[in-house]
């Protein structure tokens, strides 16, 4: 299936916001749904993943009257890092609690424990009625490292391979990644999804530098859509009273600089500060996007077709 569709499910950073002044852009935390080449890939498991699960459950139930005849849900979740705003929705992702569901979760866990033990400690067990081992679905949690890649071939389970010398077929989906150590405490994974010479780069919680980040720009080179952290205005980032340098997040100007250096075709601002309501984000939108059709503010429910 030749499709590469993106849907923003949660675009807020730090913590979710439930307030009438945040309805236009949304208050759910990081989650982006990607349907590509017949595969479902979910970028991060913030509270935005709950709506993904609800819709998948509706389709699952509608697929047959008899539960045994329903079409199983298959999903791949890529975790950028294990901060709580990127994991808050995972346990409430309803397909996890269906026996026939198959979910693979990939990410870089802590050096001491690994991703599976991190998730067990952070979002299951004492913070949820179920332990990780009690989840009903077929759950496969894998750690990833730089120099590796995930290959998704038609009709096959995603596979972790070495990037060097990898043979990629016309119908294969390739996921590459590298770890940025600017974000405290243990860094963050930056992901690139490539299919039929089209690519999406997901860079949340990525603090850049004034003048750009050359390594990141090379990684994102010529991508079709760059989803980039834009938590702060430059004024807030450099505030003499409460500076945000070193917090692990970028400004809108930093994101634009990366877009230029990487020659990205489109830029989506993402991971907004929870203190920025619709009025403020509308002002930011007017300032940064009014003169460019290729730069836009992500909001909940926004869909973008890469091909």
CSV table of C-alpha atoms in Angstrom, one decimal:
chain,number,residue,atom,x,y,z
A,1,UNK,CA,0.0,0.0,0.0
A,2,UNK,CA,1.7,3.2,-1.2
A,3,UNK,CA,0.8,5.7,1.5
A,4,UNK,CA,2.7,7.9,3.8
A,5,UNK,CA,0.2,9.7,6.0
A,6,UNK,CA,0.8,11.6,9.2
A,7,UNK,CA,-1.7,12.6,11.9
A,8,UNK,CA,-0.9,14.7,14.9
A,9,UNK,CA,-2.5,13.3,18.0
A,10,UNK,CA,-0.8,15.2,20.8
A,11,UNK,CA,1.4,18.3,20.3
A,12,UNK,CA,1.9,19.6,23.9
A,13,UNK,CA,5.0,19.4,25.9
A,14,UNK,CA,5.8,18.8,29.6
A,15,UNK,CA,2.3,18.0,30.8
A,16,UNK,CA,-1.3,17.7,29.4
A,17,UNK,CA,-3.6,20.7,29.6
A,18,UNK,CA,-7.4,20.6,30.0
A,19,UNK,CA,-8.6,24.1,29.6
A,20,UNK,CA,-11.0,25.9,27.3
A,21,UNK,CA,-8.2,28.3,26.2
A,22,UNK,CA,-6.2,25.4,24.7
A,23,UNK,CA,-8.8,23.8,22.4
A,24,UNK,CA,-7.6,25.0,19.0
A,25,UNK,CA,-4.1,23.4,19.2
A,26,UNK,CA,-4.9,20.8,21.9
A,27,UNK,CA,-3.7,19.9,25.3
A,28,UNK,CA,-2.5,16.3,24.8
A,29,UNK,CA,1.2,15.4,25.1
A,30,UNK,CA,3.4,14.1,22.3
A,31,UNK,CA,2.0,11.5,19.9
A,32,UNK,CA,2.2,11.3,16.1
A,33,UNK,CA,0.4,8.6,14.1
A,34,UNK,CA,2.1,7.5,10.9
A,35,UNK,CA,0.5,5.1,8.4
A,36,UNK,CA,3.2,4.1,5.9
A,37,UNK,CA,3.5,1.3,3.4
A,38,UNK,CA,0.8,-0.7,5.2
A,39,UNK,CA,2.4,-0.3,8.6
A,40,UNK,CA,1.2,1.7,11.6
A,41,UNK,CA,3.9,3.5,13.4
A,42,UNK,CA,3.2,5.6,16.5
A,43,UNK,CA,5.8,8.2,17.5
A,44,UNK,CA,5.7,8.5,21.3
A,45,UNK,CA,3.1,7.5,23.8
A,46,UNK,CA,2.0,10.7,25.4
A,47,UNK,CA,-1.7,11.2,26.2
A,48,UNK,CA,-2.4,11.7,22.4
A,49,UNK,CA,-2.0,7.9,22.0
A,50,UNK,CA,-5.3,7.4,23.8
A,51,UNK,CA,-7.3,8.6,20.8
A,52,UNK,CA,-5.3,6.4,18.4
A,53,UNK,CA,-6.2,3.4,20.5
A,54,UNK,CA,-9.9,4.4,20.7
A,55,UNK,CA,-10.1,4.6,16.9
A,56,UNK,CA,-8.2,1.3,16.4
A,57,UNK,CA,-10.6,-0.4,18.8
A,58,UNK,CA,-13.6,0.9,16.8
A,59,UNK,CA,-12.2,-0.6,13.6
A,60,UNK,CA,-11.3,-3.8,15.4
A,61,UNK,CA,-14.8,-4.3,16.7
A,62,UNK,CA,-16.4,-3.4,13.4
A,63,UNK,CA,-14.2,-5.9,11.5
A,64,UNK,CA,-16.4,-8.8,12.7
A,65,UNK,CA,-19.3,-9.7,15.0
A,66,UNK,CA,-17.3,-12.6,16.4
A,67,UNK,CA,-14.2,-11.6,18.4
A,68,UNK,CA,-12.2,-14.6,17.1
A,69,UNK,CA,-12.8,-13.4,13.5
A,70,UNK,CA,-11.7,-9.8,14.0
A,71,UNK,CA,-8.7,-8.4,12.3
A,72,UNK,CA,-5.8,-8.2,14.8
A,73,UNK,CA,-4.3,-4.8,15.6
A,74,UNK,CA,-0.6,-4.5,14.7
A,75,UNK,CA,1.4,-1.4,15.8
A,76,UNK,CA,4.9,-0.2,16.2
A,77,UNK,CA,5.6,2.4,18.9
A,78,UNK,CA,8.8,4.4,18.8
A,79,UNK,CA,9.7,6.1,22.1
A,80,UNK,CA,11.9,9.1,21.9
A,81,UNK,CA,12.8,9.0,25.6
A,82,UNK,CA,11.3,8.0,28.9
A,83,UNK,CA,10.2,11.3,30.4
A,84,UNK,CA,6.6,11.1,31.7
A,85,UNK,CA,4.9,13.4,29.1
A,86,UNK,CA,6.0,11.0,26.4
A,87,UNK,CA,4.7,7.9,28.2
A,88,UNK,CA,1.5,9.1,30.0
A,89,UNK,CA,-0.9,7.5,27.6
A,90,UNK,CA,0.7,4.1,27.1
A,91,UNK,CA,-1.2,2.2,29.7
A,92,UNK,CA,-4.5,3.6,28.4
A,93,UNK,CA,-3.8,2.5,24.8
A,94,UNK,CA,-6.7,0.1,24.7
A,95,UNK,CA,-5.3,-2.3,22.1
A,96,UNK,CA,-2.6,-3.3,24.7
A,97,UNK,CA,-5.4,-5.1,26.6
A,98,UNK,CA,-6.6,-7.3,23.7
A,99,UNK,CA,-5.2,-10.8,23.3
A,100,UNK,CA,-4.9,-10.7,19.5
A,101,UNK,CA,-3.0,-7.4,19.4
A,102,UNK,CA,0.7,-7.4,18.5
A,103,UNK,CA,2.7,-4.3,19.6
A,104,UNK,CA,6.4,-3.7,19.3
A,105,UNK,CA,8.0,-0.9,21.3
A,106,UNK,CA,11.4,0.4,20.4
A,107,UNK,CA,13.6,3.0,22.2
A,108,UNK,CA,16.7,3.6,24.1
A,109,UNK,CA,16.2,2.7,27.7
A,110,UNK,CA,18.5,3.6,30.6
A,111,UNK,CA,21.9,1.9,30.6
A,112,UNK,CA,21.3,0.4,34.0
A,113,UNK,CA,17.9,-1.3,33.2
A,114,UNK,CA,16.9,-1.1,29.5
A,115,UNK,CA,13.6,0.0,28.1
A,116,UNK,CA,11.4,-2.9,29.3
A,117,UNK,CA,12.4,-2.4,33.0
A,118,UNK,CA,12.1,1.3,32.6
A,119,UNK,CA,8.6,1.1,31.3
A,120,UNK,CA,7.7,-1.5,34.0
A,121,UNK,CA,8.9,0.8,36.7
A,122,UNK,CA,7.6,4.1,35.3
A,123,UNK,CA,4.1,3.4,33.9
A,124,UNK,CA,3.0,0.0,35.2
A,125,UNK,CA,3.1,-1.7,38.6
A,126,UNK,CA,2.8,0.9,41.4
A,127,UNK,CA,1.4,3.6,39.1
A,128,UNK,CA,-1.1,1.4,37.3
A,129,UNK,CA,-3.4,-1.5,38.3
A,130,UNK,CA,-1.5,-3.9,36.0
A,131,UNK,CA,2.2,-5.0,35.9
A,132,UNK,CA,3.9,-5.0,32.6
A,133,UNK,CA,3.7,-8.8,32.5
A,134,UNK,CA,0.0,-8.7,32.9
A,135,UNK,CA,-0.7,-6.9,29.7
A,136,UNK,CA,-2.9,-9.1,27.5
A,137,UNK,CA,-1.4,-8.4,24.0
A,138,UNK,CA,1.7,-9.8,22.4
A,139,UNK,CA,4.1,-7.2,23.6
A,140,UNK,CA,7.7,-7.0,22.4
A,141,UNK,CA,10.0,-4.3,23.8
A,142,UNK,CA,13.4,-3.7,22.2
A,143,UNK,CA,16.3,-1.5,23.0
A,144,UNK,CA,18.0,0.3,20.1
A,145,UNK,CA,21.4,1.9,19.5
A,146,UNK,CA,23.1,4.2,17.0
A,147,UNK,CA,24.4,2.3,14.0
A,148,UNK,CA,21.3,0.1,13.9
A,149,UNK,CA,18.1,0.5,11.9
A,150,UNK,CA,14.6,-0.9,11.9
A,151,UNK,CA,13.4,-2.5,8.6
A,152,UNK,CA,9.7,-3.1,8.0
A,153,UNK,CA,9.2,-5.5,5.1
A,154,UNK,CA,5.7,-6.3,3.6
A,155,UNK,CA,4.0,-9.0,5.6
A,156,UNK,CA,6.9,-9.4,8.1
A,157,UNK,CA,7.6,-8.5,11.7
A,158,UNK,CA,9.8,-5.4,12.0
A,159,UNK,CA,13.4,-6.3,12.4
A,160,UNK,CA,16.4,-4.6,14.0
A,161,UNK,CA,19.4,-4.7,11.6
A,162,UNK,CA,22.8,-3.0,11.2
A,163,UNK,CA,22.6,0.1,9.0
A,164,UNK,CA,25.9,-0.5,7.3
A,165,UNK,CA,25.4,-2.5,4.1
A,166,UNK,CA,21.7,-2.8,4.5
A,167,UNK,CA,19.7,-3.7,1.4
A,168,UNK,CA,16.4,-1.8,1.3
A,169,UNK,CA,13.6,-3.0,-1.1
A,170,UNK,CA,11.2,-0.7,-3.0
A,171,UNK,CA,8.3,-1.7,-0.6
A,172,UNK,CA,10.4,-1.6,2.6
A,173,UNK,CA,10.0,1.0,5.3
A,174,UNK,CA,13.3,2.1,6.9
A,175,UNK,CA,13.6,3.7,10.3
A,176,UNK,CA,16.9,5.2,11.2
A,177,UNK,CA,17.8,7.1,14.4
A,178,UNK,CA,20.5,8.7,16.4
A,179,UNK,CA,20.7,9.8,20.0
A,180,UNK,CA,21.1,13.5,21.0
A,181,UNK,CA,22.5,14.0,24.4
A,182,UNK,CA,21.5,17.7,24.8
A,183,UNK,CA,18.2,16.7,26.5
A,184,UNK,CA,18.5,15.9,30.2
A,185,UNK,CA,18.9,13.4,31.8
A,186,UNK,CA,19.7,10.6,29.3
A,187,UNK,CA,19.3,12.2,25.9
A,188,UNK,CA,16.6,11.6,23.3
A,189,UNK,CA,16.2,9.5,20.1
A,190,UNK,CA,15.7,11.4,16.9
A,191,UNK,CA,13.9,9.2,14.3
A,192,UNK,CA,13.7,9.2,10.5
A,193,UNK,CA,11.1,7.2,8.6
A,194,UNK,CA,11.9,6.6,4.9
A,195,UNK,CA,9.6,5.1,2.3
A,196,UNK,CA,9.9,5.2,-1.5
A,197,UNK,CA,12.5,8.1,-1.3
A,198,UNK,CA,10.2,10.1,0.9
A,199,UNK,CA,11.1,10.8,4.6
A,200,UNK,CA,9.8,12.1,7.9
A,201,UNK,CA,12.1,13.3,10.7
A,202,UNK,CA,10.7,13.4,14.2
A,203,UNK,CA,12.8,15.6,16.6
A,204,UNK,CA,11.0,16.3,19.8
A,205,UNK,CA,12.8,17.5,22.9
A,206,UNK,CA,15.7,18.4,20.7
A,207,UNK,CA,17.5,21.5,21.9
A,208,UNK,CA,19.5,23.0,19.1
A,209,UNK,CA,22.1,25.7,19.1
A,210,UNK,CA,22.2,29.3,17.8
A,211,UNK,CA,23.7,28.8,14.3
A,212,UNK,CA,22.3,25.3,14.0
A,213,UNK,CA,23.2,21.7,14.7
A,214,UNK,CA,25.4,20.3,11.9
A,215,UNK,CA,25.0,16.6,12.8
A,216,UNK,CA,21.3,16.9,13.0
A,217,UNK,CA,21.1,18.9,9.8
A,218,UNK,CA,23.0,16.1,8.0
A,219,UNK,CA,20.6,13.5,9.5
A,220,UNK,CA,17.5,15.4,8.4
A,221,UNK,CA,18.9,16.3,5.0
A,222,UNK,CA,16.3,16.8,2.3
A,223,UNK,CA,13.5,15.3,4.4
A,224,UNK,CA,9.9,15.9,3.2
A,225,UNK,CA,8.6,16.7,6.7
A,226,UNK,CA,10.5,17.8,9.7
A,227,UNK,CA,8.6,17.7,13.0
A,228,UNK,CA,10.7,19.8,15.3
A,229,UNK,CA,10.5,20.8,19.0
A,230,UNK,CA,9.5,24.4,19.4
A,231,UNK,CA,8.6,24.7,23.1
A,232,UNK,CA,9.8,28.3,23.6
A,233,UNK,CA,9.9,31.7,22.0
A,234,UNK,CA,13.3,33.1,21.9
A,235,UNK,CA,12.3,35.7,24.5
A,236,UNK,CA,11.4,33.0,27.0
A,237,UNK,CA,14.4,30.9,26.1
A,238,UNK,CA,16.8,33.8,26.9
A,239,UNK,CA,14.7,35.4,29.7
A,240,UNK,CA,17.0,37.0,32.3
A,241,UNK,CA,14.6,36.0,35.1
A,242,UNK,CA,13.8,32.4,34.1
A,243,UNK,CA,16.1,31.3,31.2
A,244,UNK,CA,15.4,27.9,29.5
A,245,UNK,CA,18.8,27.2,28.1
A,246,UNK,CA,19.8,23.6,29.0
A,247,UNK,CA,16.2,22.4,29.4
A,248,UNK,CA,16.4,20.3,26.3
A,249,UNK,CA,14.0,22.3,24.1
A,250,UNK,CA,14.3,24.5,21.1
A,251,UNK,CA,12.9,27.8,20.0
A,252,UNK,CA,10.9,28.5,16.8
A,253,UNK,CA,13.9,30.3,15.4
A,254,UNK,CA,16.1,27.3,16.0
A,255,UNK,CA,13.6,25.0,14.3
A,256,UNK,CA,13.6,27.3,11.2
A,257,UNK,CA,17.4,27.4,11.1
A,258,UNK,CA,17.5,23.5,11.1
A,259,UNK,CA,14.9,23.5,8.3
A,260,UNK,CA,17.1,25.8,6.2
A,261,UNK,CA,20.3,23.9,6.9
A,262,UNK,CA,18.7,20.5,6.3
A,263,UNK,CA,16.8,21.7,3.2
A,264,UNK,CA,13.7,20.2,4.6
A,265,UNK,CA,10.6,20.7,2.4
A,266,UNK,CA,8.1,21.3,5.2
A,267,UNK,CA,8.5,22.2,8.9
A,268,UNK,CA,5.9,21.4,11.6
A,269,UNK,CA,6.4,23.2,15.0
A,270,UNK,CA,5.7,20.8,17.8
A,271,UNK,CA,5.8,20.2,21.6
A,272,UNK,CA,4.4,23.5,22.8
A,273,UNK,CA,4.9,24.9,26.2
A,274,UNK,CA,1.9,24.1,28.4
A,275,UNK,CA,1.7,27.7,29.4
A,276,UNK,CA,1.1,28.9,25.8
A,277,UNK,CA,-2.6,29.1,25.2
A,278,UNK,CA,-4.5,29.5,21.9
A,279,UNK,CA,-4.1,33.2,21.9
A,280,UNK,CA,-0.4,33.1,22.3
A,281,UNK,CA,0.1,30.3,19.8
A,282,UNK,CA,-2.0,32.1,17.3
A,283,UNK,CA,0.3,35.1,17.6
A,284,UNK,CA,3.3,32.9,17.1
A,285,UNK,CA,1.6,31.3,14.1
A,286,UNK,CA,1.0,34.7,12.5
A,287,UNK,CA,4.6,35.7,13.0
A,288,UNK,CA,6.3,32.6,11.8
A,289,UNK,CA,4.0,31.0,9.2
A,290,UNK,CA,2.1,33.8,7.4
A,291,UNK,CA,4.9,34.3,4.8
A,292,UNK,CA,5.6,30.6,4.2
A,293,UNK,CA,3.4,27.8,3.0
A,294,UNK,CA,6.0,25.2,4.1
A,295,UNK,CA,6.0,26.1,7.8
A,296,UNK,CA,3.0,25.3,10.0
A,297,UNK,CA,1.9,24.9,13.5
A,298,UNK,CA,0.9,21.3,14.4
A,299,UNK,CA,-2.4,20.8,16.2
A,300,UNK,CA,-4.4,17.8,17.3
A,301,UNK,CA,-6.1,16.2,14.4
A,302,UNK,CA,-4.0,17.8,11.7
A,303,UNK,CA,-3.3,15.4,8.9
A,304,UNK,CA,-0.4,15.6,6.4
A,305,UNK,CA,0.2,13.5,3.3
A,306,UNK,CA,3.8,13.0,2.5
A,307,UNK,CA,2.9,11.0,-0.7
